[in-house]
Short mmCIF file of C-alpha atoms in Angstrom, two decimals:
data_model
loop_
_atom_site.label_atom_id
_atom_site.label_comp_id
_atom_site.label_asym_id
_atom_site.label_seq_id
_atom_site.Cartn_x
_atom_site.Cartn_y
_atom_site.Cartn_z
CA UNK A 75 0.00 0.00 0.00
CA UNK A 76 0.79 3.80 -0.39
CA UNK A 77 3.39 4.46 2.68
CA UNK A 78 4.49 8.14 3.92
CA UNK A 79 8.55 8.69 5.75
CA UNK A 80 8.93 11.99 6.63
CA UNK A 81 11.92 13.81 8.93
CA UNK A 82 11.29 13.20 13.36
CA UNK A 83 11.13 15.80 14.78
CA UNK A 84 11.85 18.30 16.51
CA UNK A 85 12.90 20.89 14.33
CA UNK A 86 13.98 24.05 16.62
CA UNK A 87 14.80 26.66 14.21
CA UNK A 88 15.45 30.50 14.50
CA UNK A 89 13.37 33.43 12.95
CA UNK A 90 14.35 33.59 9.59
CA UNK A 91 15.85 30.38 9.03
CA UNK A 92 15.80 28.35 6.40
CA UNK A 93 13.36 25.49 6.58
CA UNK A 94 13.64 21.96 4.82
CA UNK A 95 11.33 19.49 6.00
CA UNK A 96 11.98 15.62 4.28
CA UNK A 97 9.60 13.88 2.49
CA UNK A 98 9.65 10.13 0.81
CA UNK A 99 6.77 8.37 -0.46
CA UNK A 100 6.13 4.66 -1.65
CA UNK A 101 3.07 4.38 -4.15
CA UNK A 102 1.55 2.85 -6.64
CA UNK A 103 1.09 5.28 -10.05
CA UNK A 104 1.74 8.88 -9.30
CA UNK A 105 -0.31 10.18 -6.42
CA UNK A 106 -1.32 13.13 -5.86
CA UNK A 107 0.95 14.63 -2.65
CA UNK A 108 -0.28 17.09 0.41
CA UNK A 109 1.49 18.55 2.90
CA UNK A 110 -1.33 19.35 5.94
CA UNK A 111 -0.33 21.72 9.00
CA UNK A 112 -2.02 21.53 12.57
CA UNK A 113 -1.41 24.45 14.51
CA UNK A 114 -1.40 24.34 18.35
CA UNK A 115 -4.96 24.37 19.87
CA UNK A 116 -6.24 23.95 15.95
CA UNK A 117 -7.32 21.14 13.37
CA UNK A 118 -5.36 19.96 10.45
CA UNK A 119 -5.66 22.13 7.32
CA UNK A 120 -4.19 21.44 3.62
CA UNK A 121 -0.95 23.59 3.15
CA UNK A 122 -0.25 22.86 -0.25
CA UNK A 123 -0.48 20.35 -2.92
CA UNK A 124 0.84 18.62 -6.26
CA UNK A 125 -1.12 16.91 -8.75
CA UNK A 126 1.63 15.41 -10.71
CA UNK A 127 4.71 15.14 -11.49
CA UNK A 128 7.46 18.48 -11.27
CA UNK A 129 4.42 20.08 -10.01
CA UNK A 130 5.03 22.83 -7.41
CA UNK A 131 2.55 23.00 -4.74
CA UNK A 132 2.95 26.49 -2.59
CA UNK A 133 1.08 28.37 0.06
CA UNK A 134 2.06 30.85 2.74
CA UNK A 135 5.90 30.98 1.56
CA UNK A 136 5.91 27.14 1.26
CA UNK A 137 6.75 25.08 -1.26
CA UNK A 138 7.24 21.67 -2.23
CA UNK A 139 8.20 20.04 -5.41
CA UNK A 140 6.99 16.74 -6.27
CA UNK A 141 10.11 14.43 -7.49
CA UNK A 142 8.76 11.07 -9.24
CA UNK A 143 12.87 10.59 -9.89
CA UNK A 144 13.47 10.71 -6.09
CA UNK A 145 9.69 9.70 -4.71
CA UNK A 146 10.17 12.97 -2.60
CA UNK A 147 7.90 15.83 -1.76
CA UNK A 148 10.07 17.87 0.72
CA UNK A 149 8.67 21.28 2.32
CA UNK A 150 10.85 24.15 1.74
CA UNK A 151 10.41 27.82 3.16
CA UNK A 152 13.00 30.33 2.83
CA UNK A 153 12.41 32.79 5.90
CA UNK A 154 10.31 31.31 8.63
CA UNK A 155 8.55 33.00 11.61
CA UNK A 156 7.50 32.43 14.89
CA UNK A 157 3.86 31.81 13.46
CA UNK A 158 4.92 28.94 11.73
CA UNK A 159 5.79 27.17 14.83
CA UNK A 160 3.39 23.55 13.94
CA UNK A 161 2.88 20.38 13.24
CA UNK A 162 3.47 19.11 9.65
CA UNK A 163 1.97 16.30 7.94
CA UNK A 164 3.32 15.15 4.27
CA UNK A 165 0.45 12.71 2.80
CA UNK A 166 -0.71 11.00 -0.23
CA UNK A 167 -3.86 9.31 -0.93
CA UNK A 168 -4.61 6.02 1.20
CA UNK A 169 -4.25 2.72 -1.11
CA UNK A 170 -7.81 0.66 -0.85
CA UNK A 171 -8.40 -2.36 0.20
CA UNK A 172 -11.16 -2.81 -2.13
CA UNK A 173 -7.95 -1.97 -5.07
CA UNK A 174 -10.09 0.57 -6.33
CA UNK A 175 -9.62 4.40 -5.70
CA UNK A 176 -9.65 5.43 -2.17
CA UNK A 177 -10.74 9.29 -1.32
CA UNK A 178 -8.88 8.92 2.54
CA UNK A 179 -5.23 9.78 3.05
CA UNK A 180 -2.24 8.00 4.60
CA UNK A 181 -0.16 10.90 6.69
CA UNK A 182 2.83 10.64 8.35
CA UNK A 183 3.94 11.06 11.70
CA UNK A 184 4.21 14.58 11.73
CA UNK A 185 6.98 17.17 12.19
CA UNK A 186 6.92 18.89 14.82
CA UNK A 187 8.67 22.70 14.14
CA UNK A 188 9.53 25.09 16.91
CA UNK A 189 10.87 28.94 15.68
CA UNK A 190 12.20 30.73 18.22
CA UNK A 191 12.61 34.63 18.05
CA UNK B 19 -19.12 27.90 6.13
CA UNK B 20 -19.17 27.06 9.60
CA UNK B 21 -16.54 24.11 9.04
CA UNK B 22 -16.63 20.61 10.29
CA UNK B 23 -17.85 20.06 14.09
CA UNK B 24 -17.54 17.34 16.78
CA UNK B 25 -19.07 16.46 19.40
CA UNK B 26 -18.14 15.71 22.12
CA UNK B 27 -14.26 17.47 22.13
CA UNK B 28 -13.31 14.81 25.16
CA UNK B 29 -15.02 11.71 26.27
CA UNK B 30 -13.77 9.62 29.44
CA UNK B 31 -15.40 6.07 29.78
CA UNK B 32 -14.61 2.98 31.47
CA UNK B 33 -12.90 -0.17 29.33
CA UNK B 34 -16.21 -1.97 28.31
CA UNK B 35 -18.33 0.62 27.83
CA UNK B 36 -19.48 1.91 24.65
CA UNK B 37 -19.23 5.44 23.33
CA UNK B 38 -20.56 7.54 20.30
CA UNK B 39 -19.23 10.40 18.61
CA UNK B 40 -20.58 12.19 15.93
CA UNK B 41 -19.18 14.70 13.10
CA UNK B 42 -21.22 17.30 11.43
CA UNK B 43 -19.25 17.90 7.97
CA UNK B 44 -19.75 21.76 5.75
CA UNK B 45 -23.21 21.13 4.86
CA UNK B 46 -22.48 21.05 0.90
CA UNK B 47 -19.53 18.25 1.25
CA UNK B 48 -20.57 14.95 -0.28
CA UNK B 49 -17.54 12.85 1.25
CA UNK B 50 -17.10 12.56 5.02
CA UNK B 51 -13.72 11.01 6.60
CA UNK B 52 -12.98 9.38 9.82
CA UNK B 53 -9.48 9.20 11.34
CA UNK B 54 -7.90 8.16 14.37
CA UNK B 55 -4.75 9.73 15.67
CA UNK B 56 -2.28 8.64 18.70
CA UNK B 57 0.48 10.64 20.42
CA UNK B 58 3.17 11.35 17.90
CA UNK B 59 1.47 9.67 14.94
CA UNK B 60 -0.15 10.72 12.04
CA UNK B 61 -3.95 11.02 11.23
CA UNK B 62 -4.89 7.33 10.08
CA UNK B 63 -7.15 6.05 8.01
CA UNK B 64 -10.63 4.76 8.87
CA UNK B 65 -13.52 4.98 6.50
CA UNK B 66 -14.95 7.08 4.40
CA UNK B 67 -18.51 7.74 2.71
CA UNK B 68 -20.05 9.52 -0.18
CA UNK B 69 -22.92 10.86 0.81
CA UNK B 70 -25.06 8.02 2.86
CA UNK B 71 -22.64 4.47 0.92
CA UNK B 72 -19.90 3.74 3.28
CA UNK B 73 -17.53 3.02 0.51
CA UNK B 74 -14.14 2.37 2.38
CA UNK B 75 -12.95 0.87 5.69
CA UNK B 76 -9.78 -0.08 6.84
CA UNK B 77 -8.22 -3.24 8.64
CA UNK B 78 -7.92 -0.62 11.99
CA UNK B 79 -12.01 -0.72 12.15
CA UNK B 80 -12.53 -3.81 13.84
CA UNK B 81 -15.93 -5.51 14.66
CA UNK B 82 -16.13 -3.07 17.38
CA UNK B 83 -16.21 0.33 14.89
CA UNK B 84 -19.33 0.93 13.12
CA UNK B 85 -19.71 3.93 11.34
CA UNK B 86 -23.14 5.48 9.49
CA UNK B 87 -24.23 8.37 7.69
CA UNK B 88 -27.94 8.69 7.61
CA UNK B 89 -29.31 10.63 4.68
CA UNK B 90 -25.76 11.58 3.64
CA UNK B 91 -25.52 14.38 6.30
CA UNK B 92 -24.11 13.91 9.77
CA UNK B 93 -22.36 11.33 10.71
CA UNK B 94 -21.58 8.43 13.56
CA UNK B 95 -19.01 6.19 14.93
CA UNK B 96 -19.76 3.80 17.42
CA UNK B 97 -17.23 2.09 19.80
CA UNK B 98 -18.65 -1.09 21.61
CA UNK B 99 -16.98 -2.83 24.54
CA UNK B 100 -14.03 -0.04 24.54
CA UNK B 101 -10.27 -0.71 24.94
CA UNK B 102 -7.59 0.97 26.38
CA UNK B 103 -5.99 0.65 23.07
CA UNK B 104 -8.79 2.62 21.51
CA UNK B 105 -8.13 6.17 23.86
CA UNK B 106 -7.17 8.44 20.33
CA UNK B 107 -7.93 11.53 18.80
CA UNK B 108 -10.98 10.51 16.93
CA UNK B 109 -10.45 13.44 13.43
CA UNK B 110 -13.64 13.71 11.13
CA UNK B 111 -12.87 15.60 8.21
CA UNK B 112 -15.20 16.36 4.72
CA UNK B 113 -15.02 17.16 1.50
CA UNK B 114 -16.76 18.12 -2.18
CA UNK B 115 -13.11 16.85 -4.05
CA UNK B 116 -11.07 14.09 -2.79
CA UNK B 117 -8.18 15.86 -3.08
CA UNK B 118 -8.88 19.22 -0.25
CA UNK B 119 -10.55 17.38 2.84
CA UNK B 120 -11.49 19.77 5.93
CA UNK B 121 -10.87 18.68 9.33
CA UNK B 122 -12.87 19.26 12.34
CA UNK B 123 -11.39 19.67 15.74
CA UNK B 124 -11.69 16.18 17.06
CA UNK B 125 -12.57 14.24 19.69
CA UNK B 126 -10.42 12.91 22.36
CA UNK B 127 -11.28 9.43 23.68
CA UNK B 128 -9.52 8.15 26.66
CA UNK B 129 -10.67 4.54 27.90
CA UNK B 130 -9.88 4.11 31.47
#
């Protein structure tokens, strides 16, 4: 089935860093690929997304590029802030049992990122 | 819009018991998620329905989960004869495309 390895956190960063957060998928075909974000106290919302391949999803000063080459889809921001102190979530569709399509997603484990001022 | 609710947020209960939560999804969304979460995992997979057909269930809902949708609106899931295993973040989430789901703020289950 579809299968989601992204970076452990933590990820303690300063303001204005540089922010890289790993991504690897295993699928079958070529998914469509999410990155969600759940703020503290909030629920999970869609960051960004990629549709196909050398697509570039981006949202907020986020980006990700999805690689079919390297089966990556890593998060990339070039300045972050305080605000974007959360919990990422890179996912791609959930593989059915039935083998037909599936509408849920498979996440994983979540990154947890801390910017400090 | 008033996004996807929950209800209850938290739920305590005693192993055996059963409990019931319910998700009300945007009121035009067709497709309507459940997901359970633990500490330090990702969201995962339950089931899933378009409008009323439960289309979708995974090898995590055991005898013990049932989930409905009457009239393709709100919708249920059922825990009989609880676990400790089963104390989660229970996440509903809908959608009109498969591809942008909305979450709601979930409920927390913790068996004791």
């Amino acid at each position: 089935g579809n299968s989601v390895t992204q970076m452990e956190g933590p990820v303690t960063l300063s303001e204005e860093a540089f922010l890289t957060i790993n991504c690897t998928y295993t699928a079958t075909g070529y998914p469509s690929l999410f990155w969600y974000v759940q703020y503290p106290g909030e629920g999970l919302q869609l960051l960004l997304k990629a549709t196909k391949a050398d697509d570039k999803g981006s949202n907020k000063g986020f980006e990700a590029t999805y690689r079919k080459e390297t089966t990556s889809f890593h998060l990339e921001k070039g300045s972050v802030q305080v605000s974007d102190s959360a919990v990422y979530f890179c996912a791609l569709p959930y593989f059915a049992l039935s083998g037909g399509g599936a509408d849920g997603l498979t996440f994983g484990k979540g990154t947890h990122l801390i910017i400090q001022p | 819009d008033t996004g996807v609710s929950q209800d209850p947020r938290h739920k305590i209960t005693k192993r055996g018991q059963n409990v019931t939560f319910r998700c009300d999804p945007i009121s035009e969304h067709n497709r309507l998620y459940w997901y359970r979460q633990t500490l330090g995992q990702g969201p995962e997979f339950l089931t899933y329905f378009q409008n009323e057909a439960q289309l979708e269930k995974s090898r995590l809902l055991s005898d013990r989960f049932s989930a409905e949708r009457p009239k393709g609106s709100f919708s249920t899931l059922e825990i009989q004869r609880t676990e400790q295993g089963d104390s989660a973040m229970y996440l509903c989430a809908s959608s009109l495309a498969p591809d942008t789901q909305y979450f709601g703020p979930g409920t927390r289950l913790t068996v004791l």
